[in-house]
GROMACS .gro file of C-alpha atoms in nm:
model
  394
    1MET     CA    1   0.002  -0.005  -0.012
    2THR     CA    2   0.156   0.347  -0.101
    3LEU     CA    3   0.143   0.637   0.154
    4ALA     CA    4  -0.109   0.813  -0.065
    5GLN     CA    5  -0.355   0.522  -0.052
    6THR     CA    6  -0.300   0.506   0.342
    7ALA     CA    7  -0.388   0.875   0.347
    8THR     CA    8  -0.689   0.830   0.154
    9LEU     CA    9  -0.810   0.558   0.396
   10ARG     CA   10  -0.726   0.758   0.701
   11SER     CA   11  -0.911   1.049   0.555
   12LEU     CA   12  -1.235   0.858   0.545
   13PRO     CA   13  -1.490   0.941   0.805
   14PRO     CA   14  -1.527   0.699   1.096
   15TYR     CA   15  -1.724   0.402   0.995
   16VAL     CA   16  -2.049   0.402   1.210
   17PHE     CA   17  -2.102   0.037   1.201
   18ALA     CA   18  -1.751  -0.030   1.375
   19GLU     CA   19  -1.846   0.220   1.670
   20LEU     CA   20  -2.168   0.032   1.688
   21ASP     CA   21  -1.968  -0.301   1.715
   22ARG     CA   22  -1.763  -0.123   2.000
   23LEU     CA   23  -2.074  -0.031   2.197
   24LYS     CA   24  -2.211  -0.395   2.164
   25ALA     CA   25  -1.890  -0.551   2.267
   26ALA     CA   26  -1.863  -0.324   2.604
   27ALA     CA   27  -2.222  -0.405   2.684
   28ARG     CA   28  -2.177  -0.768   2.659
   29ALA     CA   29  -1.857  -0.739   2.863
   30ARG     CA   30  -2.095  -0.590   3.148
   31ASN     CA   31  -2.296  -0.913   3.088
   32VAL     CA   32  -2.586  -0.734   2.901
   33THR     CA   33  -2.800  -0.937   2.669
   34LEU     CA   34  -2.858  -0.779   2.364
   35VAL     CA   35  -3.144  -0.778   2.108
   36ASP     CA   36  -2.962  -0.681   1.805
   37LEU     CA   37  -3.180  -0.510   1.546
   38GLY     CA   38  -2.888  -0.300   1.407
   39ILE     CA   39  -2.744  -0.474   1.108
   40GLY     CA   40  -2.997  -0.646   0.848
   41SER     CA   41  -2.842  -0.977   0.829
   42PRO     CA   42  -3.121  -1.196   0.767
   43ASP     CA   43  -3.243  -1.455   1.017
   44LEU     CA   44  -3.494  -1.651   0.794
   45PRO     CA   45  -3.332  -1.983   0.680
   46MET     CA   46  -3.223  -2.054   0.302
   47ALA     CA   47  -3.502  -2.269   0.132
   48PRO     CA   48  -3.382  -2.638   0.121
   49GLY     CA   49  -3.383  -2.649  -0.245
   50VAL     CA   50  -3.122  -2.368  -0.250
   51ILE     CA   51  -2.889  -2.544   0.002
   52ASP     CA   52  -2.936  -2.878  -0.216
   53ALA     CA   53  -2.836  -2.710  -0.520
   54LEU     CA   54  -2.526  -2.544  -0.350
   55ALA     CA   55  -2.437  -2.888  -0.230
   56ASP     CA   56  -2.504  -3.084  -0.574
   57ALA     CA   57  -2.303  -2.812  -0.740
   58ALA     CA   58  -2.006  -2.851  -0.514
   59ALA     CA   59  -1.988  -3.217  -0.557
   60GLU     CA   60  -1.979  -3.176  -0.935
   61SER     CA   61  -1.635  -3.273  -1.126
   62GLY     CA   62  -1.433  -2.961  -1.201
   63MET     CA   63  -1.582  -2.742  -0.930
   64GLN     CA   64  -1.242  -2.715  -0.755
   65GLY     CA   65  -1.110  -2.479  -1.031
   66TYR     CA   66  -1.166  -2.116  -1.064
   67PRO     CA   67  -1.481  -1.993  -1.174
   68PRO     CA   68  -1.567  -1.814  -1.493
   69PHE     CA   69  -1.483  -1.455  -1.483
   70ARG     CA   70  -1.837  -1.317  -1.594
   71ALA     CA   71  -2.087  -1.602  -1.487
   72ALA     CA   72  -2.169  -1.980  -1.540
   73PRO     CA   73  -2.397  -2.048  -1.803
   74ARG     CA   74  -2.673  -2.156  -1.613
   75PHE     CA   75  -2.664  -1.840  -1.387
   76PHE     CA   76  -2.668  -1.634  -1.715
   77ASP     CA   77  -2.976  -1.814  -1.813
   78ALA     CA   78  -3.143  -1.753  -1.489
   79ILE     CA   79  -3.068  -1.381  -1.502
   80GLY     CA   80  -3.206  -1.354  -1.820
   81GLY     CA   81  -3.533  -1.546  -1.723
   82PHE     CA   82  -3.574  -1.340  -1.409
   83MET     CA   83  -3.553  -1.014  -1.598
   84ARG     CA   84  -3.795  -1.134  -1.851
   85ASP     CA   85  -4.046  -1.281  -1.631
   86ARG     CA   86  -4.032  -1.030  -1.346
   87PHE     CA   87  -3.979  -0.702  -1.521
   88GLY     CA   88  -4.053  -0.766  -1.892
   89VAL     CA   89  -3.680  -0.672  -1.990
   90VAL     CA   90  -3.527  -0.895  -2.226
   91ILE     CA   91  -3.136  -0.887  -2.213
   92ASP     CA   92  -2.838  -1.059  -2.373
   93PRO     CA   93  -2.687  -1.232  -2.043
   94PRO     CA   94  -2.344  -1.298  -2.169
   95ARG     CA   95  -2.289  -0.943  -2.286
   96GLU     CA   96  -2.550  -0.750  -2.046
   97ALA     CA   97  -2.498  -0.946  -1.721
   98LEU     CA   98  -2.218  -1.025  -1.489
   99ALA     CA   99  -2.219  -1.238  -1.152
  100LEU     CA  100  -2.099  -1.058  -0.839
  101SER     CA  101  -2.000  -1.144  -0.490
  102GLY     CA  102  -2.271  -0.946  -0.367
  103ALA     CA  103  -2.423  -0.617  -0.494
  104LYS     CA  104  -2.214  -0.404  -0.264
  105GLU     CA  105  -1.896  -0.541  -0.400
  106GLY     CA  106  -2.033  -0.452  -0.760
  107ILE     CA  107  -2.134  -0.099  -0.678
  108ALA     CA  108  -1.797  -0.037  -0.524
  109GLY     CA  109  -1.628  -0.204  -0.847
  110ILE     CA  110  -1.807   0.030  -1.086
  111ILE     CA  111  -1.715   0.343  -0.908
  112ALA     CA  112  -1.363   0.233  -0.911
  113ALA     CA  113  -1.391   0.148  -1.267
  114LEU     CA  114  -1.535   0.475  -1.388
  115CYS     CA  115  -1.450   0.735  -1.121
  116GLY     CA  116  -1.093   0.923  -1.044
  117PRO     CA  117  -0.961   1.221  -0.895
  118GLY     CA  118  -1.149   1.517  -1.034
  119ASP     CA  119  -1.451   1.335  -1.093
  120VAL     CA  120  -1.797   1.328  -0.936
  121ALA     CA  121  -2.054   1.085  -0.808
  122LEU     CA  122  -2.410   1.177  -0.742
  123VAL     CA  123  -2.517   1.000  -0.420
  124PRO     CA  124  -2.841   1.007  -0.206
  125GLU     CA  125  -2.790   1.216   0.078
  126ILE     CA  126  -2.939   0.918   0.279
  127HIS     CA  127  -2.741   0.650   0.129
  128TYR     CA  128  -2.608   0.285   0.192
  129PRO     CA  129  -2.254   0.365   0.309
  130VAL     CA  130  -2.043   0.201   0.007
  131TYR     CA  131  -2.188   0.463  -0.233
  132ALA     CA  132  -1.994   0.738  -0.073
  133ARG     CA  133  -1.714   0.565   0.058
  134ALA     CA  134  -1.618   0.371  -0.255
  135THR     CA  135  -1.620   0.722  -0.416
  136TRP     CA  136  -1.384   0.859  -0.163
  137LEU     CA  137  -1.148   0.585  -0.215
  138THR     CA  138  -1.101   0.645  -0.587
  139GLY     CA  139  -1.024   1.020  -0.491
  140ALA     CA  140  -1.347   1.144  -0.657
  141GLU     CA  141  -1.581   1.379  -0.509
  142VAL     CA  142  -1.947   1.317  -0.391
  143ARG     CA  143  -2.208   1.559  -0.434
  144TRP     CA  144  -2.550   1.485  -0.255
  145ILE     CA  145  -2.891   1.444  -0.410
  146PRO     CA  146  -3.149   1.588  -0.169
  147MET     CA  147  -3.381   1.318  -0.018
  148ARG     CA  148  -3.633   1.452   0.237
  149ALA     CA  149  -3.892   1.300   0.456
  150ALA     CA  150  -4.144   1.585   0.334
  151ASN     CA  151  -4.110   1.410  -0.002
  152GLY     CA  152  -4.145   1.061   0.106
  153PHE     CA  153  -3.763   1.030   0.053
  154VAL     CA  154  -3.788   1.032  -0.305
  155LEU     CA  155  -3.484   1.181  -0.458
  156ASP     CA  156  -3.509   1.553  -0.595
  157LEU     CA  157  -3.329   1.527  -0.916
  158GLU     CA  158  -3.418   1.871  -1.027
  159ALA     CA  159  -3.234   2.006  -0.721
  160ILE     CA  160  -2.881   1.875  -0.855
  161PRO     CA  161  -2.689   2.165  -0.973
  162PRO     CA  162  -2.616   2.148  -1.350
  163GLU     CA  163  -2.239   2.215  -1.294
  164ASP     CA  164  -2.237   1.902  -1.071
  165ALA     CA  165  -2.428   1.687  -1.304
  166ARG     CA  166  -2.196   1.796  -1.594
  167ARG     CA  167  -1.897   1.676  -1.398
  168ALA     CA  168  -2.069   1.355  -1.277
  169LYS     CA  169  -1.957   1.006  -1.413
  170LEU     CA  170  -2.237   0.814  -1.234
  171MET     CA  171  -2.558   0.892  -1.033
  172ILE     CA  172  -2.681   0.615  -0.787
  173VAL     CA  173  -3.051   0.538  -0.708
  174ASN     CA  174  -3.179   0.288  -0.452
  175TYR     CA  175  -3.547   0.182  -0.436
  176PRO     CA  176  -3.696   0.021  -0.250
  177ASN     CA  177  -3.465   0.214  -0.028
  178ASN     CA  178  -3.238   0.111   0.252
  179PRO     CA  179  -3.279   0.261   0.515
  180THR     CA  180  -3.602   0.455   0.469
  181GLY     CA  181  -3.832   0.184   0.316
  182ALA     CA  182  -3.959   0.418   0.070
  183ILE     CA  183  -4.058   0.311  -0.286
  184VAL     CA  184  -4.076   0.461  -0.632
  185ASP     CA  185  -4.293   0.436  -0.937
  186ARG     CA  186  -4.208   0.380  -1.297
  187ALA     CA  187  -4.236   0.760  -1.351
  188PHE     CA  188  -3.930   0.797  -1.123
  189TYR     CA  189  -3.718   0.600  -1.339
  190ASP     CA  190  -3.822   0.768  -1.646
  191ARG     CA  191  -3.716   1.105  -1.505
  192ALA     CA  192  -3.382   0.934  -1.365
  193VAL     CA  193  -3.323   0.780  -1.715
  194ALA     CA  194  -3.394   1.132  -1.896
  195PHE     CA  195  -3.151   1.286  -1.650
  196ALA     CA  196  -2.855   1.050  -1.708
  197ARG     CA  197  -2.920   1.089  -2.082
  198ARG     CA  198  -2.901   1.461  -2.058
  199TYR     CA  199  -2.579   1.476  -1.861
  200ASP     CA  200  -2.415   1.177  -2.035
  201LEU     CA  201  -2.357   0.972  -1.717
  202LEU     CA  202  -2.424   0.627  -1.591
  203LEU     CA  203  -2.747   0.556  -1.381
  204VAL     CA  204  -2.657   0.296  -1.107
  205SER     CA  205  -2.992   0.157  -0.991
  206ASP     CA  206  -2.932  -0.056  -0.677
  207VAL     CA  207  -3.260  -0.276  -0.630
  208ALA     CA  208  -3.133  -0.511  -0.367
  209TYR     CA  209  -3.479  -0.515  -0.206
  210SER     CA  210  -3.705  -0.508  -0.517
  211GLU     CA  211  -3.862  -0.838  -0.395
  212LEU     CA  212  -3.955  -0.725  -0.050
  213THR     CA  213  -4.260  -0.506  -0.102
  214PHE     CA  214  -4.583  -0.520   0.079
  215GLY     CA  215  -4.838  -0.355  -0.148
  216ASP     CA  216  -5.020  -0.473  -0.474
  217THR     CA  217  -4.784  -0.330  -0.705
  218PRO     CA  218  -4.424  -0.491  -0.741
  219ALA     CA  219  -4.119  -0.256  -0.748
  220PRO     CA  220  -4.016  -0.173  -1.113
  221SER     CA  221  -3.687  -0.180  -1.249
  222ALA     CA  222  -3.498   0.117  -1.389
  223LEU     CA  223  -3.438  -0.088  -1.716
  224GLU     CA  224  -3.812  -0.080  -1.773
  225SER     CA  225  -3.746   0.289  -1.854
  226ASP     CA  226  -3.427   0.211  -2.038
  227ARG     CA  227  -3.503  -0.086  -2.240
  228ALA     CA  228  -3.210  -0.038  -2.487
  229ARG     CA  229  -2.973  -0.034  -2.200
  230GLU     CA  230  -2.837   0.303  -2.317
  231VAL     CA  231  -2.751   0.463  -1.988
  232THR     CA  232  -2.845   0.219  -1.707
  233LEU     CA  233  -2.648  -0.043  -1.494
  234GLU     CA  234  -2.881  -0.216  -1.227
  235PHE     CA  235  -2.780  -0.441  -0.940
  236HIS     CA  236  -2.963  -0.710  -0.801
  237SER     CA  237  -2.892  -0.941  -0.491
  238CYS     CA  238  -2.975  -1.257  -0.344
  239SER     CA  239  -2.897  -1.149   0.001
  240LYS     CA  240  -3.242  -1.064   0.164
  241THR     CA  241  -3.488  -1.196  -0.116
  242PHE     CA  242  -3.354  -1.533  -0.061
  243SER     CA  243  -3.165  -1.536   0.280
  244MET     CA  244  -2.834  -1.594   0.096
  245ALA     CA  245  -2.645  -1.313   0.260
  246GLY     CA  246  -2.372  -1.523   0.368
  247LEU     CA  247  -2.295  -1.679   0.032
  248ARG     CA  248  -2.231  -1.332  -0.116
  249ILE     CA  249  -2.397  -1.366  -0.463
  250GLY     CA  250  -2.568  -1.096  -0.676
  251PHE     CA  251  -2.533  -0.970  -1.026
  252CYS     CA  252  -2.578  -0.661  -1.229
  253VAL     CA  253  -2.750  -0.589  -1.562
  254GLY     CA  254  -2.760  -0.334  -1.818
  255ASN     CA  255  -2.523  -0.118  -2.036
  256VAL     CA  256  -2.272  -0.320  -2.233
  257ALA     CA  257  -1.987  -0.064  -2.182
  258ALA     CA  258  -2.076  -0.051  -1.814
  259VAL     CA  259  -2.070  -0.420  -1.778
  260ASP     CA  260  -1.734  -0.465  -1.961
  261ALA     CA  261  -1.576  -0.176  -1.741
  262LEU     CA  262  -1.688  -0.354  -1.428
  263ALA     CA  263  -1.587  -0.714  -1.556
  264ALA     CA  264  -1.239  -0.557  -1.640
  265TYR     CA  265  -1.200  -0.408  -1.309
  266ARG     CA  266  -1.300  -0.743  -1.128
  267SER     CA  267  -1.081  -0.949  -1.351
  268ASN     CA  268  -0.779  -0.746  -1.258
  269ILE     CA  269  -0.838  -0.794  -0.876
  270GLY     CA  270  -0.991  -1.130  -0.851
  271TYR     CA  271  -1.118  -1.424  -1.023
  272GLY     CA  272  -1.492  -1.417  -1.016
  273THR     CA  273  -1.776  -1.546  -0.804
  274PRO     CA  274  -1.783  -1.928  -0.686
  275THR     CA  275  -1.946  -2.141  -0.923
  276ALA     CA  276  -2.125  -2.357  -0.688
  277VAL     CA  277  -2.275  -2.028  -0.524
  278GLN     CA  278  -2.395  -1.924  -0.882
  279HIS     CA  279  -2.586  -2.273  -0.938
  280ALA     CA  280  -2.750  -2.204  -0.575
  281ALA     CA  281  -2.861  -1.858  -0.701
  282ALA     CA  282  -2.963  -1.987  -1.014
  283TYR     CA  283  -3.203  -2.219  -0.848
  284ALA     CA  284  -3.332  -1.949  -0.635
  285LEU     CA  285  -3.411  -1.720  -0.932
  286GLU     CA  286  -3.561  -2.005  -1.134
  287HIS     CA  287  -3.796  -2.078  -0.829
  288ARG     CA  288  -3.868  -1.721  -0.725
  289THR     CA  289  -4.247  -1.747  -0.754
  290GLU     CA  290  -4.248  -2.013  -0.461
  291LEU     CA  291  -3.953  -1.903  -0.276
  292VAL     CA  292  -4.024  -1.520  -0.232
  293PRO     CA  293  -4.390  -1.500  -0.099
  294PRO     CA  294  -4.298  -1.682   0.228
  295LYS     CA  295  -4.010  -1.435   0.289
  296VAL     CA  296  -4.248  -1.152   0.193
  297THR     CA  297  -4.517  -1.263   0.435
  298ALA     CA  298  -4.267  -1.331   0.734
  299TYR     CA  299  -4.126  -0.970   0.695
  300ARG     CA  300  -4.482  -0.835   0.654
  301ALA     CA  301  -4.604  -1.012   0.972
  302ARG     CA  302  -4.287  -0.879   1.156
  303ARG     CA  303  -4.357  -0.511   1.029
  304ASP     CA  304  -4.730  -0.519   1.121
  305ALA     CA  305  -4.654  -0.655   1.473
  306MET     CA  306  -4.406  -0.388   1.550
  307VAL     CA  307  -4.603  -0.121   1.406
  308ALA     CA  308  -4.903  -0.197   1.607
  309ALA     CA  309  -4.688  -0.239   1.921
  310PHE     CA  310  -4.570   0.121   1.875
  311ARG     CA  311  -4.907   0.244   1.818
  312SER     CA  312  -5.048   0.071   2.123
  313ALA     CA  313  -4.774   0.261   2.315
  314GLY     CA  314  -4.888   0.605   2.179
  315TRP     CA  315  -4.625   0.630   1.899
  316ASP     CA  316  -4.828   0.645   1.562
  317ILE     CA  317  -4.567   0.544   1.315
  318ALA     CA  318  -4.630   0.495   0.959
  319ALA     CA  319  -4.577   0.127   0.793
  320PRO     CA  320  -4.313   0.104   0.537
  321GLU     CA  321  -4.422  -0.032   0.201
  322ALA     CA  322  -4.083  -0.232   0.150
  323THR     CA  323  -3.766  -0.360   0.283
  324MET     CA  324  -3.675  -0.522   0.626
  325TYR     CA  325  -3.677  -0.201   0.810
  326LEU     CA  326  -3.850   0.051   1.029
  327TRP     CA  327  -3.696   0.396   0.982
  328LEU     CA  328  -3.802   0.636   1.270
  329PRO     CA  329  -3.730   0.974   1.422
  330VAL     CA  330  -3.518   1.007   1.728
  331PRO     CA  331  -3.709   1.174   2.008
  332GLU     CA  332  -3.676   1.555   1.967
  333GLY     CA  333  -3.386   1.713   2.130
  334VAL     CA  334  -3.183   1.373   2.158
  335ASP     CA  335  -2.865   1.322   1.996
  336ASP     CA  336  -2.855   1.017   1.764
  337TRP     CA  337  -2.576   0.854   1.970
  338ALA     CA  338  -2.727   0.953   2.283
  339TRP     CA  339  -3.039   0.771   2.178
  340VAL     CA  340  -2.864   0.455   2.065
  341LYS     CA  341  -2.645   0.441   2.368
  342SER     CA  342  -2.956   0.477   2.602
  343LEU     CA  343  -3.130   0.176   2.435
  344ILE     CA  344  -2.825  -0.044   2.437
  345ASP     CA  345  -2.742   0.047   2.804
  346ARG     CA  346  -3.080   0.055   2.952
  347ASP     CA  347  -3.296  -0.182   2.722
  348GLY     CA  348  -3.054  -0.413   2.590
  349ILE     CA  349  -3.153  -0.305   2.214
  350VAL     CA  350  -2.955  -0.241   1.935
  351VAL     CA  351  -3.060  -0.005   1.670
  352THR     CA  352  -2.865   0.189   1.390
  353PRO     CA  353  -2.825   0.556   1.415
  354GLY     CA  354  -2.954   0.738   1.093
  355VAL     CA  355  -2.601   0.921   1.085
  356ALA     CA  356  -2.477   0.564   0.952
  357PHE     CA  357  -2.630   0.649   0.622
  358GLY     CA  358  -2.515   1.005   0.588
  359ASP     CA  359  -2.565   1.333   0.727
  360GLY     CA  360  -2.902   1.320   0.549
  361GLY     CA  361  -2.986   1.055   0.807
  362ARG     CA  362  -2.950   1.250   1.133
  363GLY     CA  363  -3.231   1.247   1.352
  364PHE     CA  364  -3.351   0.913   1.265
  365PHE     CA  365  -3.272   0.546   1.336
  366ARG     CA  366  -3.323   0.227   1.198
  367ILE     CA  367  -3.462  -0.108   1.314
  368SER     CA  368  -3.385  -0.420   1.123
  369LEU     CA  369  -3.674  -0.684   1.136
  370VAL     CA  370  -3.429  -0.989   1.205
  371ARG     CA  371  -3.586  -1.132   1.491
  372ASP     CA  372  -3.923  -1.320   1.572
  373VAL     CA  373  -4.249  -1.130   1.609
  374THR     CA  374  -4.267  -1.183   1.999
  375THR     CA  375  -3.896  -1.033   2.026
  376LEU     CA  376  -3.973  -0.743   1.813
  377VAL     CA  377  -4.297  -0.667   1.987
  378GLU     CA  378  -4.112  -0.661   2.330
  379ALA     CA  379  -3.848  -0.447   2.169
  380ALA     CA  380  -4.086  -0.193   2.036
  381THR     CA  381  -4.265  -0.172   2.373
  382LYS     CA  382  -3.921  -0.111   2.535
  383ILE     CA  383  -3.823   0.141   2.255
  384ALA     CA  384  -4.144   0.345   2.291
  385ALA     CA  385  -4.125   0.347   2.667
  386ARG     CA  386  -3.776   0.494   2.647
  387ARG     CA  387  -3.868   0.755   2.386
  388ALA     CA  388  -4.175   0.847   2.659
  389ALA     CA  389  -3.942   0.875   2.935
  390LEU     CA  390  -3.704   1.101   2.734
  391MET     CA  391  -3.962   1.320   2.618
  392ARG     CA  392  -4.107   1.377   2.972
  393ALA     CA  393  -3.761   1.445   3.109
  394ALA     CA  394  -3.713   1.713   2.836
   0.00000   0.00000   0.00000
């Protein structure tokens, strides 16, 4: 590592999740039993068919060798079928798709492949941390896209200064949104694609939670608004949809030049994504219509139970329409970290401060629905009581 690279790493702001881990470790050292609703690590099991597909593939002859750089043929076929059947988007997978070791890795890779010193990435002001951190690591600059509660946490593209847009190499959008749970309709992607065309930049669409929606209308794909794949690269993940986070598998689809750039970057630093894991992901995509509904039902039940518990305690919160999270305001006048620490120290409950998702998230906190209904209801009751106590004290 060069001195310049070391300086770049040191210049990054502190990683909030590392501080959260420190607080959890300190609490456990005091023998505090924690209910960890901080990290969105799925607790629902993988389907037996996915596990069998993984085991069967691992036992195949030749599986001990390096994987293909782009994707295994079966995974290419499954990606193409998923995009066609789910979104009505017909792609040429060998040219327009790429297997990834998780969507996070792929998003960081496309930023590294396209951005460098002097460049700009347009990032939501409330964002999954890798969007900004990967940009800073390249020496490029981040410009924030306004994303406010008053607008349902839908990005305000018209508020982006033209001078920033002209310098930008890419713009990242994420719906259904982590952490807010916000969703958008097809018209939003129409506007985003038009914006990308106007400023000749790449639209990076992160749809890791596309299948975890609770209404009657499925989440759209940005590629429905860019069927020629002129300006869009979209990232999909098996982590939450199929409880495969530990296997690290996802994929991207879209613009050929962007896919080629990401493939070239990945081939210079690694050897692709394990073939056996690709076979398991292919099985999951092929059996989406039977595997996804039980996951959605489970997360909906958890959401509904926790929202009902908050309302019963006098806190009338809105139920998110997607994802596996609740995004709630910190009690008025209370610092984000003071709120998180009080829940850990006094109630044994771990939540994530909104500032983990950028300055735009200050004043909020995120709850991950990664425990059973009974545990979540008990946690909601304690959180609501702590909020009431702080408000009375104020």
